[in-house]
XYZ file of C-alpha atoms in Angstrom:
126
model
C 0.044 -0.256 -0.221
C 1.360 3.304 -0.965
C 1.784 6.192 1.446
C -0.595 9.344 0.697
C 1.527 12.394 0.394
C 1.218 15.205 2.503
C -1.290 18.007 2.430
C 0.033 20.424 0.146
C 0.633 24.198 1.579
C -1.485 26.843 -0.031
C -1.178 27.022 -3.453
C -2.091 29.751 -6.126
C -4.551 27.948 -8.291
C -8.173 27.296 -7.518
C -11.150 25.082 -8.972
C -14.657 26.257 -8.927
C -17.555 24.226 -8.670
C -20.792 26.236 -10.240
C -24.212 24.812 -10.339
C -27.032 26.368 -12.129
C -30.887 25.250 -12.865
C -31.794 26.272 -16.228
C -35.491 27.294 -17.037
C -37.621 24.570 -18.469
C -37.850 24.200 -22.132
C -34.270 26.377 -22.395
C -31.290 23.674 -22.288
C -30.621 23.546 -25.665
C -30.298 27.441 -25.980
C -28.243 27.655 -22.776
C -26.215 25.019 -23.848
C -25.374 26.368 -27.666
C -24.611 29.778 -25.758
C -22.418 28.351 -22.804
C -20.517 26.000 -25.289
C -19.543 28.914 -27.605
C -18.213 30.853 -24.572
C -16.639 27.642 -23.149
C -14.790 26.780 -26.006
C -13.067 29.952 -25.478
C -12.547 29.677 -21.699
C -10.568 26.403 -22.165
C -8.213 27.755 -24.606
C -7.083 30.219 -21.919
C -3.436 29.257 -20.861
C -4.329 29.394 -17.102
C -7.192 27.220 -17.463
C -6.347 23.523 -16.699
C -9.807 21.769 -16.845
C -13.190 22.312 -17.494
C -16.052 20.049 -17.358
C -19.809 20.097 -17.479
C -22.166 17.819 -15.798
C -26.087 17.116 -15.782
C -28.181 15.914 -12.844
C -29.736 12.373 -13.294
C -32.572 13.050 -11.154
C -32.871 16.965 -11.993
C -32.347 17.356 -16.021
C -32.440 21.015 -15.756
C -29.604 21.018 -13.008
C -26.032 21.521 -14.473
C -22.639 21.913 -12.706
C -19.338 22.578 -14.128
C -15.998 22.471 -12.479
C -13.145 24.423 -13.946
C -9.845 24.509 -12.383
C -7.004 27.137 -12.950
C -3.414 27.686 -12.170
C -3.635 31.277 -11.095
C -5.420 32.724 -7.957
C -8.651 33.954 -7.418
C -7.772 37.788 -7.494
C -5.960 37.159 -10.741
C -9.395 35.520 -12.075
C -11.410 38.227 -11.159
C -9.508 41.017 -12.182
C -8.044 39.438 -15.547
C -10.598 36.641 -16.443
C -13.824 37.911 -15.653
C -13.253 41.313 -17.247
C -12.763 39.667 -20.929
C -15.280 40.671 -23.476
C -16.402 36.832 -23.911
C -16.586 36.341 -20.239
C -19.110 39.565 -20.040
C -21.101 38.138 -23.150
C -21.478 34.776 -22.032
C -22.728 36.033 -18.541
C -25.199 38.407 -20.123
C -26.346 35.772 -23.006
C -27.351 33.192 -20.447
C -28.535 34.669 -17.404
C -31.721 34.878 -18.219
C -32.056 31.368 -19.392
C -31.130 30.162 -15.326
C -33.806 29.922 -12.864
C -32.494 31.822 -9.941
C -28.726 32.705 -9.249
C -25.789 30.385 -9.774
C -24.337 28.803 -6.730
C -20.352 28.846 -6.862
C -18.011 27.047 -4.237
C -14.155 27.778 -4.495
C -11.983 25.039 -3.674
C -8.101 25.240 -3.533
C -6.524 22.851 -5.227
C -4.158 20.290 -3.901
C -2.394 19.490 -7.629
C 0.528 17.501 -7.704
C 0.331 14.222 -7.020
C -3.192 14.812 -5.941
C -4.353 15.345 -9.608
C -5.096 12.606 -11.528
C -6.708 11.746 -15.216
C -6.241 8.919 -17.717
C -3.873 9.954 -20.681
C -6.458 11.395 -23.257
C -9.701 10.265 -21.323
C -12.072 12.647 -22.783
C -11.408 11.311 -26.162
C -10.983 7.637 -25.116
C -14.335 7.550 -23.062
C -16.602 10.276 -24.376
C -20.155 10.529 -23.245
C -22.849 8.837 -24.698
């Protein structure tokens, strides 16, 4: 049995878990707009990963997790101020039923971050 690495010291990067409920009948419209914005977001050099999930029990509820190599202060100053981020928020806000819930997590990274090589190509969704 291998020994777990120690808990890391506070790092600069973070991960955000965002939850949103989409208004009934508006999911396709939301996803179309959201995908266009996230294509740009995921190409940012500081974006380490981005993935979207849908609730099995409540199909109008989405969650996405994005991980960044820079800190929250950088994100708010440099990333959230980009035109495409503002446009994405403006285009999708009325498609959501209520406010998005955001939780911020400190990334452990290093030996605590694992993914299969090319996992998204090898194991696409159905």
